[in-house]
GROMACS .gro file of C-alpha atoms in nm:
model
  413
    1MET     CA    1   0.981  -0.002   0.195
    2ARG     CA    2   1.276  -0.077  -0.038
    3LEU     CA    3   1.615   0.067  -0.089
    4ALA     CA    4   1.769   0.004  -0.439
    5VAL     CA    5   2.122   0.048  -0.538
    6GLY     CA    6   2.256  -0.048  -0.885
    7GLY     CA    7   1.898  -0.186  -0.976
    8VAL     CA    8   1.920  -0.431  -0.697
    9ARG     CA    9   1.691  -0.410  -0.394
   10VAL     CA   10   1.912  -0.399  -0.077
   11ARG     CA   11   1.841  -0.460   0.283
   12PRO     CA   12   2.013  -0.355   0.589
   13SER     CA   13   2.236  -0.663   0.691
   14TYR     CA   14   2.069  -0.660   1.030
   15LEU     CA   15   1.725  -0.745   0.882
   16SER     CA   16   1.795  -1.053   0.702
   17THR     CA   17   2.041  -1.340   0.661
   18THR     CA   18   1.814  -1.538   0.450
   19PRO     CA   19   1.790  -1.536   0.085
   20HIS     CA   20   1.521  -1.341  -0.070
   21VAL     CA   21   1.206  -1.549  -0.195
   22ARG     CA   22   1.026  -1.450  -0.510
   23ILE     CA   23   0.685  -1.547  -0.521
   24GLN     CA   24   0.449  -1.536  -0.835
   25SER     CA   25   0.092  -1.435  -0.718
   26CYS     CA   26  -0.214  -1.587  -0.858
   27THR     CA   27  -0.298  -1.519  -1.232
   28VAL     CA   28  -0.653  -1.461  -1.239
   29THR     CA   29  -0.783  -1.645  -1.551
   30GLN     CA   30  -1.149  -1.639  -1.501
   31ARG     CA   31  -1.245  -1.266  -1.440
   32ALA     CA   32  -1.597  -1.269  -1.298
   33ASN     CA   33  -1.853  -1.011  -1.396
   34LEU     CA   34  -1.905  -0.795  -1.092
   35GLY     CA   35  -2.221  -0.632  -1.249
   36THR     CA   36  -2.435  -0.469  -0.979
   37ARG     CA   37  -2.228  -0.596  -0.686
   38TRP     CA   38  -1.926  -0.399  -0.772
   39ARG     CA   39  -1.990  -0.145  -0.484
   40GLU     CA   40  -1.983  -0.436  -0.227
   41TYR     CA   41  -1.656  -0.527  -0.364
   42GLN     CA   42  -1.538  -0.171  -0.337
   43GLY     CA   43  -1.644  -0.184   0.030
   44SER     CA   44  -1.958  -0.015   0.040
   45LYS     CA   45  -2.049  -0.239   0.321
   46ASN     CA   46  -1.734  -0.251   0.468
   47TRP     CA   47  -1.686  -0.594   0.313
   48GLU     CA   48  -1.911  -0.757   0.544
   49GLY     CA   49  -1.937  -1.135   0.487
   50LEU     CA   50  -1.677  -1.108   0.220
   51LEU     CA   51  -1.342  -1.152   0.432
   52ASP     CA   52  -1.369  -1.467   0.642
   53PRO     CA   53  -1.388  -1.684   0.454
   54ILE     CA   54  -1.271  -1.485   0.179
   55ASP     CA   55  -1.502  -1.420  -0.135
   56ASP     CA   56  -1.312  -1.550  -0.452
   57ASN     CA   57  -1.410  -1.249  -0.646
   58LEU     CA   58  -1.285  -1.010  -0.382
   59ARG     CA   59  -0.974  -1.221  -0.380
   60ALA     CA   60  -0.927  -1.165  -0.745
   61GLU     CA   61  -0.982  -0.788  -0.712
   62ILE     CA   62  -0.727  -0.757  -0.453
   63LEU     CA   63  -0.474  -0.946  -0.649
   64ARG     CA   64  -0.574  -0.732  -0.956
   65TYR     CA   65  -0.510  -0.415  -0.780
   66GLY     CA   66  -0.189  -0.562  -0.618
   67LYS     CA   67  -0.052  -0.603  -0.979
   68PHE     CA   68  -0.110  -0.230  -1.056
   69VAL     CA   69   0.119  -0.165  -0.749
   70GLN     CA   70   0.377  -0.413  -0.895
   71ALA     CA   71   0.356  -0.208  -1.207
   72ALA     CA   72   0.458   0.086  -1.013
   73TYR     CA   73   0.770  -0.089  -0.891
   74THR     CA   74   0.868  -0.242  -1.213
   75SER     CA   75   0.826   0.107  -1.399
   76CYS     CA   76   1.034   0.290  -1.153
   77ASP     CA   77   1.417   0.327  -1.257
   78PHE     CA   78   1.608   0.190  -0.946
   79ASP     CA   79   1.960   0.258  -1.066
   80PRO     CA   80   2.133   0.559  -0.905
   81SER     CA   81   2.380   0.575  -1.165
   82SER     CA   82   2.109   0.615  -1.424
   83PRO     CA   83   2.054   0.990  -1.512
   84SER     CA   84   1.684   0.880  -1.506
   85TYR     CA   85   1.711   0.752  -1.139
   86ALA     CA   86   1.380   0.750  -0.947
   87SER     CA   87   1.188   0.828  -1.276
   88CYS     CA   88   0.951   0.632  -1.476
   89ARG     CA   89   1.127   0.394  -1.734
   90PHE     CA   90   0.836   0.394  -1.961
   91SER     CA   91   0.600   0.621  -2.136
   92LYS     CA   92   0.247   0.677  -2.027
   93HIS     CA   93   0.078   0.509  -2.323
   94ASP     CA   94   0.267   0.173  -2.274
   95LEU     CA   95   0.336   0.177  -1.903
   96LEU     CA   96   0.114  -0.111  -1.820
   97HIS     CA   97   0.192  -0.327  -2.114
   98ARG     CA   98   0.584  -0.282  -2.052
   99SER     CA   99   0.551  -0.357  -1.698
  100GLY     CA  100   0.389  -0.689  -1.754
  101LEU     CA  101   0.012  -0.586  -1.755
  102PRO     CA  102  -0.077  -0.590  -2.136
  103ASP     CA  103  -0.452  -0.690  -2.111
  104THR     CA  104  -0.583  -0.472  -1.820
  105GLY     CA  105  -0.825  -0.243  -2.015
  106TYR     CA  106  -0.677   0.054  -1.841
  107LEU     CA  107  -0.495   0.344  -1.999
  108THR     CA  108  -0.259   0.544  -1.806
  109THR     CA  109  -0.333   0.900  -1.803
  110LYS     CA  110  -0.102   1.072  -1.537
  111ASN     CA  111   0.249   1.029  -1.390
  112LEU     CA  112   0.252   1.114  -1.022
  113HIS     CA  113   0.556   1.255  -0.831
  114ALA     CA  114   0.647   1.283  -0.457
  115THR     CA  115   0.862   1.550  -0.322
  116SER     CA  116   1.055   1.552   0.023
  117GLY     CA  117   1.007   1.866   0.211
  118ILE     CA  118   1.336   1.799   0.411
  119SER     CA  119   1.663   2.008   0.338
  120PRO     CA  120   1.926   1.769   0.237
  121PRO     CA  121   2.174   1.750   0.522
  122ARG     CA  122   2.526   1.899   0.470
  123TRP     CA  123   2.691   1.574   0.415
  124ALA     CA  124   2.477   1.537   0.100
  125GLU     CA  125   2.664   1.837  -0.075
  126LYS     CA  126   2.978   1.593  -0.114
  127ALA     CA  127   2.755   1.281  -0.184
  128PRO     CA  128   2.632   1.156  -0.523
  129THR     CA  129   2.347   1.365  -0.650
  130TRP     CA  130   2.105   1.060  -0.637
  131MET     CA  131   2.114   1.063  -0.241
  132SER     CA  132   1.960   1.407  -0.225
  133LYS     CA  133   1.694   1.357  -0.507
  134GLN     CA  134   1.386   1.561  -0.371
  135SER     CA  135   1.128   1.479  -0.637
  136SER     CA  136   1.070   1.119  -0.742
  137TRP     CA  137   0.814   0.932  -0.971
  138ILE     CA  138   0.598   0.739  -0.729
  139GLY     CA  139   0.299   0.620  -0.923
  140TYR     CA  140   0.045   0.676  -1.186
  141VAL     CA  141  -0.319   0.716  -1.245
  142ALA     CA  142  -0.481   0.467  -1.494
  143VAL     CA  143  -0.863   0.477  -1.629
  144THR     CA  144  -1.053   0.190  -1.770
  145GLU     CA  145  -1.109   0.246  -2.142
  146ASP     CA  146  -1.194  -0.112  -2.283
  147GLU     CA  147  -1.577  -0.120  -2.299
  148GLU     CA  148  -1.574  -0.507  -2.222
  149GLU     CA  149  -1.378  -0.448  -1.900
  150ILE     CA  150  -1.614  -0.151  -1.808
  151GLU     CA  151  -1.903  -0.395  -1.851
  152ARG     CA  152  -1.730  -0.659  -1.653
  153LEU     CA  153  -1.637  -0.434  -1.354
  154GLY     CA  154  -2.002  -0.258  -1.371
  155ARG     CA  155  -1.856   0.081  -1.392
  156ARG     CA  156  -1.559   0.283  -1.518
  157ASP     CA  157  -1.284   0.245  -1.259
  158VAL     CA  158  -1.000   0.506  -1.208
  159VAL     CA  159  -0.689   0.359  -1.030
  160VAL     CA  160  -0.422   0.555  -0.849
  161ALA     CA  161  -0.120   0.319  -0.775
  162TYR     CA  162   0.185   0.410  -0.554
  163ARG     CA  163   0.514   0.221  -0.512
  164GLY     CA  164   0.699   0.200  -0.175
  165THR     CA  165   1.021   0.386  -0.062
  166VAL     CA  166   1.301   0.401  -0.306
  167THR     CA  167   1.502   0.734  -0.248
  168CYS     CA  168   1.710   0.843   0.032
  169MET     CA  169   1.500   1.148   0.096
  170GLU     CA  170   1.192   0.914   0.124
  171TRP     CA  171   1.370   0.729   0.368
  172LEU     CA  172   1.429   1.025   0.593
  173GLU     CA  173   1.082   1.128   0.552
  174ASN     CA  174   0.977   0.787   0.681
  175LEU     CA  175   1.162   0.873   1.008
  176GLN     CA  176   0.939   1.184   1.060
  177SER     CA  177   0.715   0.972   1.280
  178MET     CA  178   0.553   1.223   1.484
  179LEU     CA  179   0.198   1.329   1.407
  180THR     CA  180   0.129   1.666   1.273
  181HIS     CA  181  -0.202   1.859   1.255
  182LEU     CA  182  -0.390   1.882   0.899
  183PRO     CA  183  -0.406   2.232   0.762
  184GLU     CA  184  -0.768   2.259   0.815
  185CYS     CA  185  -0.743   2.153   1.195
  186THR     CA  186  -0.881   2.415   1.444
  187SER     CA  187  -0.842   2.204   1.744
  188ASP     CA  188  -0.547   2.017   1.939
  189LEU     CA  189  -0.789   1.713   1.933
  190GLY     CA  190  -0.818   1.754   1.555
  191PRO     CA  191  -0.693   1.523   1.301
  192MET     CA  192  -0.313   1.437   1.265
  193VAL     CA  193  -0.120   1.248   1.031
  194GLU     CA  194   0.236   1.123   1.026
  195SER     CA  195   0.475   1.405   0.932
  196GLY     CA  196   0.689   1.240   0.685
  197PHE     CA  197   0.403   1.098   0.492
  198TRP     CA  198   0.225   1.445   0.493
  199SER     CA  199   0.546   1.602   0.371
  200LEU     CA  200   0.595   1.380   0.078
  201TYR     CA  201   0.206   1.427  -0.031
  202THR     CA  202   0.227   1.817   0.000
  203SER     CA  203   0.567   1.933  -0.068
  204ARG     CA  204   0.650   2.108  -0.388
  205THR     CA  205   0.950   2.249  -0.565
  206PRO     CA  206   0.950   2.523  -0.828
  207ALA     CA  207   0.998   2.263  -1.089
  208CYS     CA  208   0.750   1.999  -0.966
  209PRO     CA  209   0.412   2.043  -0.820
  210SER     CA  210   0.309   1.845  -0.504
  211LEU     CA  211   0.163   1.496  -0.531
  212CYS     CA  212  -0.159   1.643  -0.389
  213GLU     CA  213  -0.174   1.892  -0.668
  214GLU     CA  214  -0.110   1.629  -0.932
  215VAL     CA  215  -0.375   1.412  -0.796
  216ARG     CA  216  -0.636   1.679  -0.751
  217ASP     CA  217  -0.578   1.803  -1.106
  218GLU     CA  218  -0.623   1.479  -1.263
  219ILE     CA  219  -0.917   1.364  -1.053
  220ALA     CA  220  -1.105   1.679  -1.136
  221ARG     CA  221  -1.010   1.630  -1.498
  222ILE     CA  222  -1.153   1.268  -1.492
  223LEU     CA  223  -1.465   1.334  -1.303
  224ASP     CA  224  -1.556   1.636  -1.553
  225LYS     CA  225  -1.481   1.415  -1.854
  226TYR     CA  226  -1.688   1.108  -1.736
  227ARG     CA  227  -1.962   1.314  -1.549
  228GLY     CA  228  -2.300   1.105  -1.550
  229GLU     CA  229  -2.126   0.772  -1.568
  230ALA     CA  230  -2.096   0.516  -1.292
  231ILE     CA  231  -1.739   0.543  -1.177
  232SER     CA  232  -1.515   0.432  -0.897
  233LEU     CA  233  -1.203   0.578  -0.760
  234THR     CA  234  -0.949   0.296  -0.642
  235VAL     CA  235  -0.635   0.392  -0.459
  236THR     CA  236  -0.367   0.117  -0.401
  237GLY     CA  237  -0.026   0.102  -0.268
  238HIS     CA  238   0.256  -0.077  -0.084
  239SER     CA  239   0.432   0.022   0.231
  240LEU     CA  240   0.492   0.403   0.185
  241GLY     CA  241   0.247   0.379  -0.112
  242ALA     CA  242  -0.024   0.256   0.127
  243ALA     CA  243  -0.001   0.536   0.369
  244LEU     CA  244   0.004   0.775   0.072
  245ALA     CA  245  -0.302   0.598  -0.060
  246VAL     CA  246  -0.499   0.673   0.274
  247LEU     CA  247  -0.401   1.036   0.251
  248THR     CA  248  -0.505   1.049  -0.118
  249ALA     CA  249  -0.848   0.895  -0.035
  250HIS     CA  250  -0.920   1.138   0.240
  251ASP     CA  251  -0.807   1.459   0.032
  252ILE     CA  252  -1.024   1.336  -0.265
  253LYS     CA  253  -1.320   1.280  -0.046
  254THR     CA  254  -1.256   1.632   0.137
  255THR     CA  255  -1.175   1.827  -0.191
  256PHE     CA  256  -1.457   1.680  -0.412
  257ARG     CA  257  -1.762   1.665  -0.209
  258ASP     CA  258  -1.973   1.494  -0.457
  259SER     CA  259  -1.708   1.248  -0.549
  260PRO     CA  260  -1.799   0.877  -0.635
  261LEU     CA  261  -1.700   0.588  -0.414
  262VAL     CA  262  -1.327   0.609  -0.325
  263THR     CA  263  -1.170   0.266  -0.205
  264VAL     CA  264  -0.837   0.202  -0.079
  265PHE     CA  265  -0.654  -0.145  -0.092
  266SER     CA  266  -0.357  -0.126   0.126
  267PHE     CA  267  -0.057  -0.371   0.110
  268GLY     CA  268   0.167  -0.357   0.429
  269GLY     CA  269   0.093  -0.011   0.513
  270PRO     CA  270   0.234   0.149   0.823
  271ARG     CA  271  -0.027   0.349   1.058
  272VAL     CA  272  -0.111   0.701   0.923
  273GLY     CA  273  -0.311   0.902   1.152
  274ASN     CA  274  -0.463   0.947   1.486
  275ARG     CA  275  -0.819   0.850   1.597
  276THR     CA  276  -0.968   1.185   1.488
  277PHE     CA  277  -0.818   1.135   1.140
  278ARG     CA  278  -0.971   0.775   1.128
  279ARG     CA  279  -1.296   0.906   1.227
  280ASP     CA  280  -1.285   1.147   0.953
  281VAL     CA  281  -1.193   0.890   0.697
  282GLU     CA  282  -1.493   0.692   0.809
  283GLU     CA  283  -1.718   0.988   0.813
  284ASN     CA  284  -1.622   1.113   0.463
  285GLY     CA  285  -1.714   0.776   0.311
  286SER     CA  286  -1.358   0.661   0.208
  287LYS     CA  287  -1.355   0.268   0.225
  288VAL     CA  288  -1.023   0.126   0.330
  289LEU     CA  289  -0.915  -0.248   0.319
  290ARG     CA  290  -0.575  -0.300   0.484
  291ILE     CA  291  -0.410  -0.622   0.394
  292VAL     CA  292  -0.169  -0.706   0.690
  293ASN     CA  293   0.072  -0.979   0.734
  294THR     CA  294   0.086  -1.085   1.088
  295GLN     CA  295   0.476  -1.104   1.078
  296ASP     CA  296   0.520  -0.756   0.906
  297VAL     CA  297   0.662  -0.519   1.161
  298ILE     CA  298   0.605  -0.227   0.930
  299THR     CA  299   0.229  -0.257   0.983
  300LYS     CA  300   0.283  -0.215   1.358
  301LEU     CA  301   0.468   0.123   1.312
  302PRO     CA  302   0.500   0.426   1.386
  303GLY     CA  303   0.378   0.516   1.719
  304ILE     CA  304   0.141   0.344   1.974
  305VAL     CA  305  -0.231   0.226   1.937
  306LEU     CA  306  -0.438   0.219   2.246
  307GLU     CA  307  -0.736  -0.001   2.267
  308ASP     CA  308  -1.061   0.188   2.174
  309ASP     CA  309  -1.204   0.178   2.529
  310VAL     CA  310  -0.871   0.326   2.661
  311ALA     CA  311  -0.950   0.676   2.781
  312ASP     CA  312  -0.607   0.863   2.785
  313ALA     CA  313  -0.236   0.783   2.851
  314GLU     CA  314  -0.258   0.743   3.232
  315ASP     CA  315  -0.533   0.477   3.153
  316CYS     CA  316  -0.277   0.317   2.921
  317GLN     CA  317  -0.019   0.316   3.191
  318ARG     CA  318  -0.249   0.153   3.443
  319ARG     CA  319  -0.333  -0.131   3.206
  320ASN     CA  320   0.002  -0.203   3.047
  321ALA     CA  321   0.257  -0.067   3.304
  322LEU     CA  322   0.430   0.176   3.076
  323PRO     CA  323   0.728   0.370   3.187
  324SER     CA  324   0.677   0.726   3.294
  325TRP     CA  325   0.886   0.850   3.006
  326LEU     CA  326   0.668   0.692   2.748
  327VAL     CA  327   0.349   0.825   2.912
  328ARG     CA  328   0.485   1.182   2.878
  329LYS     CA  329   0.517   1.124   2.515
  330LEU     CA  330   0.166   0.982   2.486
  331GLN     CA  331   0.038   1.276   2.673
  332ASP     CA  332   0.187   1.486   2.399
  333ALA     CA  333  -0.053   1.300   2.175
  334ARG     CA  334   0.180   1.294   1.878
  335TRP     CA  335   0.267   0.924   1.928
  336LEU     CA  336  -0.091   0.790   1.940
  337TYR     CA  337  -0.205   0.634   1.622
  338ALA     CA  338  -0.506   0.449   1.516
  339ASP     CA  339  -0.548   0.176   1.239
  340VAL     CA  340  -0.775   0.293   0.965
  341GLY     CA  341  -1.054   0.077   0.780
  342CYS     CA  342  -1.128  -0.295   0.774
  343GLU     CA  343  -0.837  -0.562   0.801
  344LEU     CA  344  -0.767  -0.876   0.600
  345ARG     CA  345  -0.498  -1.056   0.796
  346VAL     CA  346  -0.276  -1.304   0.644
  347SER     CA  347   0.021  -1.470   0.794
  348THR     CA  348   0.388  -1.583   0.657
  349GLY     CA  349   0.350  -1.881   0.883
  350HIS     CA  350   0.024  -2.019   0.718
  351SER     CA  351   0.224  -2.062   0.377
  352PRO     CA  352   0.407  -2.396   0.358
  353TYR     CA  353   0.659  -2.242   0.137
  354LEU     CA  354   0.727  -1.952   0.351
  355SER     CA  355   0.713  -2.087   0.709
  356SER     CA  356   1.072  -2.100   0.739
  357HIS     CA  357   1.087  -1.726   0.675
  358VAL     CA  358   0.850  -1.601   0.951
  359GLY     CA  359   1.142  -1.443   1.136
  360ASN     CA  360   1.278  -1.262   0.830
  361VAL     CA  361   1.160  -0.920   0.877
  362ALA     CA  362   1.237  -0.799   0.521
  363THR     CA  363   1.076  -1.095   0.336
  364CYS     CA  364   0.751  -1.062   0.544
  365HIS     CA  365   0.712  -0.710   0.393
  366GLU     CA  366   0.775  -0.786   0.043
  367LEU     CA  367   0.462  -0.711  -0.211
  368ASP     CA  368   0.512  -1.053  -0.369
  369VAL     CA  369   0.490  -1.220  -0.037
  370TYR     CA  370   0.159  -1.029   0.026
  371LEU     CA  371   0.009  -1.129  -0.297
  372HIS     CA  372   0.107  -1.503  -0.251
  373LEU     CA  373  -0.064  -1.498   0.094
  374VAL     CA  374  -0.370  -1.333  -0.021
  375ASN     CA  375  -0.382  -1.592  -0.323
  376GLY     CA  376  -0.360  -1.880  -0.061
  377PHE     CA  377  -0.590  -1.754   0.220
  378MET     CA  378  -0.904  -1.911   0.280
  379SER     CA  379  -1.054  -1.823   0.609
  380SER     CA  380  -0.934  -1.814   0.979
  381THR     CA  381  -1.010  -2.157   1.027
  382CYS     CA  382  -0.860  -2.282   0.688
  383PRO     CA  383  -0.583  -2.027   0.637
  384PHE     CA  384  -0.422  -2.171   0.318
  385ARG     CA  385  -0.558  -2.331   0.006
  386ALA     CA  386  -0.411  -2.634  -0.137
  387THR     CA  387  -0.435  -2.512  -0.516
  388ALA     CA  388  -0.206  -2.213  -0.417
  389ARG     CA  389   0.093  -2.489  -0.411
  390ASN     CA  390   0.095  -2.561  -0.762
  391GLU     CA  391   0.099  -2.186  -0.862
  392PHE     CA  392   0.400  -2.154  -0.632
  393LEU     CA  393   0.600  -2.456  -0.737
  394LYS     CA  394   0.579  -2.349  -1.116
  395MET     CA  395   0.780  -2.043  -1.023
  396ILE     CA  396   1.067  -2.201  -0.832
  397PRO     CA  397   1.368  -2.407  -0.934
  398ALA     CA  398   1.354  -2.791  -0.918
  399THR     CA  399   1.631  -2.801  -0.651
  400THR     CA  400   1.413  -2.573  -0.425
  401GLN     CA  401   1.113  -2.782  -0.484
  402ALA     CA  402   1.304  -3.108  -0.378
  403ALA     CA  403   1.409  -2.931  -0.063
  404LEU     CA  404   1.059  -2.829   0.007
  405PHE     CA  405   0.947  -3.194  -0.055
  406ARG     CA  406   1.200  -3.325   0.194
  407ARG     CA  407   1.093  -3.073   0.458
  408GLU     CA  408   0.725  -3.156   0.407
  409LYS     CA  409   0.810  -3.522   0.438
  410ALA     CA  410   0.994  -3.478   0.745
  411HIS     CA  411   0.716  -3.278   0.899
  412VAL     CA  412   0.451  -3.551   0.810
  413ARG     CA  413   0.674  -3.796   0.993
   0.00000   0.00000   0.00000
C-alpha cells in the first residue's frame, strides 16, 4: 500500500527511518516453453512439487506477472498537483511499452477503475480536490496477441493487473476492516469479505461504472471473441491490488460458470475473507498463490485467523488466553479471517542485501523487494541463490557495494 505526494512515495515517519531500498528484480532472458504443462504452472494441481524447492519456470512466471503489476504502478499518475492525478499516464496501445515492458507479446485492451463508496468527510470540502477523489485508475486488462508468445505459453493468456493503494479515499477504505456478507449470502455463516475491499470493487458513480462491472464486461467480451481457444485468466496485484485480485477471481468464476482456469498471483496481499469465502474460492476452482514475505505485517492483517481445528471463539480463548473483549468481537464473526490459497513464503532476512532492513515495515512490503526475494529464493533449506547477488549489485551504487562487502567480510570473521 502506498501513499504518493508530488510523485514521490511517502511513508508515515513512524514506519521507517531507514532509506528506501530499490531492487531490480530478475530479468528473465530464457523464457521456457511451457507447452502442455502450462496448467500446472497456473495452479491446476495447486503447485504441488513446484514450490519447495521452487521450480525455475514457476519462478520466471511469478516474476513475469510481477512485472505486469509494476507496470500498473509505473502507469499511474501519482502527482496530486496534476489534473490527471490517479489516472493512467499512457494510452492503452502503448501502456506496456512506456511502462518498461516492450516485448511481452500482450496488448492492453481495457483500463480499470476503482471507486470508493465512502462519502468524503466534511473536512474534505476545504481540502484539495485530490484528497476526495472517488474514482481512480487502478489497473488494466491485457491479452496475448503475439503468436510466438501464445505458442510458448501453450495458450492465450488474459492478465488483469492491479496496483496498490494510492488515493486518500482508498486508504480510508482500507480501514473498513470488518467483514461484510456477499450479496448472494443467505446465512449468517455464509461468505464474508473485508468491507473496504468489497466497496472498492463494487461501488460506482454516475460517471464511472464499478470495477466489478468493468471486469465482467471485458471478460465477457474476451471469452466470446476467443471462444474455442485454449485460454487462461490470470489476475495479479500487490497489496490492495492483491486483495482485489482475489475478489476478481471469485467474481469471474461465480459469474461465468464455464470460465477457463482462473489463477491469482498475489504479492503482499492482506487477508480478504472468512473461512466460508475461502471454501467458496476453492470449490469454484480459482487457484491462488500468495507470495508472502515473513516480515511483511500487511499479510497478517486485517482481523484474526484461527487454526483450522479451532471450533469457535471460546476455544480460541482457551488455547491463547485472549481477553474477554476480544472474544466478544470474535463471537461477532466479523473479525475472523482465513488465508486463501497456497503460499510461497520468502523472507527479507534471507537476502544478504536486505538483512539489515528486516525491521523496516515499509521496505518489507515493497513490490520491488518481493520480486527480489522471489528471484533469490531456492527452497526452505537453501533460501537464497548465489546468482541473485550479481543481479542485485548491478543496480546499486559503488559506494553501497563497498559497504555491503565490508559488512559481509565482518560477518565472515
